[in-house]
C-alpha atoms as one frame of an Amber mdcrd trajectory, in Angstrom:
protein
 114.489  89.524 106.080 112.391  91.217 108.769 110.202  93.828 107.056 108.253
  96.273 109.221 106.157  99.290 108.272 106.160 101.813 111.103 103.318 104.305
 111.063 104.808 107.642 112.126 102.644 110.525 113.288 103.065 114.278 113.592
 102.753 114.073 117.384 105.805 111.790 117.620 103.927 108.525 118.142 104.699
 105.445 116.075 103.141 102.038 115.551 105.008  99.140 113.921 103.291  96.559
 111.712 105.293  93.427 110.949 104.760  92.392 107.320 104.687  88.615 106.966
 103.165  88.204 103.499 105.284  88.150 100.353 102.657  90.447  98.763 100.915
  93.025 100.970  98.087  95.200  99.623  97.415  98.591 101.238  94.056 100.276
 100.758  90.714 101.109 102.319  88.875  97.962 101.136  88.028  95.323 103.738
  90.186  92.580 102.168  93.439  94.588 102.123  96.302  93.370 104.320  96.874
  96.895 105.653  93.584  98.738 105.778  93.582 102.523 105.977  90.086 103.902
 106.380  90.284 107.259 104.646  88.590 108.735 101.585  92.037 109.788 100.345
  93.039 106.132 100.000  91.883 103.985  97.067  90.167 100.643  97.678  93.367
  98.882  96.585  95.919 101.684  96.696  99.318 100.006  96.421 101.125  96.748
  97.076 104.478  95.793  98.498 106.254  92.681  97.248 108.892  91.268  99.590
 111.067  88.606  97.966 114.610  87.322  98.378 115.917  90.167 100.535 114.285
  92.916  98.495 111.047  94.909  98.707 109.275  96.777  95.902 106.266  99.085
  96.221 103.863  99.384  93.296 100.992 101.868  92.940  97.792 100.112  91.818
  96.376 103.041  89.832  95.340 105.022  92.906  93.711 108.401  92.371  95.881
 110.302  94.880  99.116 108.413  94.263 101.696 106.575  96.310 104.683 108.580
  97.513 108.124 107.413  98.599 110.299 110.035 100.289 107.872 112.762  99.188
 107.977 111.837  95.486 105.086 110.183  93.633 106.040 106.738  92.313 104.518
 104.014  90.176 107.085 101.440  91.308 110.195 101.678  93.480 112.592  99.391
  95.296 112.373 100.150  99.021 115.346 100.740 101.311 115.520 100.893 105.109
 114.413 104.359 106.233 112.262 105.097 103.172 109.071 106.987 103.935 105.842
 105.915 102.223 102.831 108.249 102.097  99.430 106.702 101.354  96.692 109.288
 101.775  97.087 110.891 105.228  99.353 108.094 106.503 103.162 108.080 106.547
 104.904 104.740 106.996 108.621 104.283 107.578 110.288 101.181 106.130 112.273
  99.219 108.691 114.348  96.315 107.348 116.130  93.965 109.737 115.691  96.529
 112.525 117.177  99.441 110.561 116.779 102.278 111.191 116.731 101.245 114.828
 115.846 104.632 116.221 114.114 107.639 114.733 112.224 110.847 115.443 108.653
 109.919 114.406 107.460 113.543 114.132 110.387 114.456 111.879 109.876 111.313
 109.789 106.179 112.220 109.382 107.035 115.726 108.125 109.764 114.385 105.819
 107.486 111.715 104.346 104.630 113.972 103.276 104.012 114.339  99.536 106.203
 117.082  98.129 108.796 116.850 100.895 111.161 115.216  98.369 113.706 113.837
 100.842 116.031 110.999 100.061 116.275 107.889 102.215 118.129 108.455 105.430
 118.027 112.276 105.442 115.420 112.519 108.173 116.809 112.970 111.652 117.432
 109.751 113.576 117.746 109.839 117.359 120.524 108.240 119.398 118.207 105.985
 121.393 117.549 102.548 119.921 114.311 100.918 121.114 113.861  97.232 120.380
 110.960  95.998 118.260 109.530  94.182 121.282 109.937  97.334 123.378 108.081
  99.438 120.819 105.260  96.909 120.687 105.045  96.755 124.494 105.118 100.555
 124.848 102.345 100.932 122.274 100.256  98.041 123.648  99.995  96.363 120.265
  98.121  93.084 120.441  96.233  90.914 118.026  92.630  89.829 118.503  93.798
  86.817 120.502  95.625  88.972 123.050  99.140  87.857 122.043 101.845  90.180
 120.738 101.441  91.189 117.093 101.949  88.171 114.833 101.083  86.989 111.353
  97.531  88.367 111.294  96.255  88.958 107.783  94.708  92.383 108.321  95.957
  95.329 110.341  93.633  98.305 110.550  94.849 101.778 111.390  92.313 103.851
 113.294  92.521 107.589 112.762  90.800 110.588 114.236  90.159 112.964 111.354
  88.488 116.261 112.158  86.471 116.276 108.926  84.951 112.873 109.758  83.886
 114.132 113.182  82.292 117.245 111.662  80.514 115.112 109.065  79.108 112.818
 111.749  77.834 115.776 113.790  76.062 117.310 110.799  74.169 114.114 109.971
  71.154 113.074 112.064  71.399 109.681 113.783  69.849 106.740 111.924
């Protein structure tokens, strides 16, 4: 089973992350497999177990919760097209290339906490980019310069306005 988490953004951009571990931990701590550097994300926020053609997400006692399709969950079996919200990040579940095409901005809006959509209700476009095409278009590479592979940590870099304001208000060290 090919399991990919696609970060979808409000501006329509997306970034796929191929999940190669049977257990993947998401959080802001350095040792997490998917690291999301945001104060809204717990050190070890949630984990995804991928086994025998099935994937389950489990909240690890996070303060702000883990959401699937806009609904807070403690544990849930994931389906292709599900939308996971962890702090300010929305990730779309792609299993064996499905859904093959999607409107990232619509998926972002549908995946926010409180949106309460069910899997597959977000609008999907008619165009079907390939996984390799998405990776090429986004310029995703690992530290070695090859296409994304089985690296153990993938960091998402975000530009949050509040972080910029905080940095400007503090004197340089």
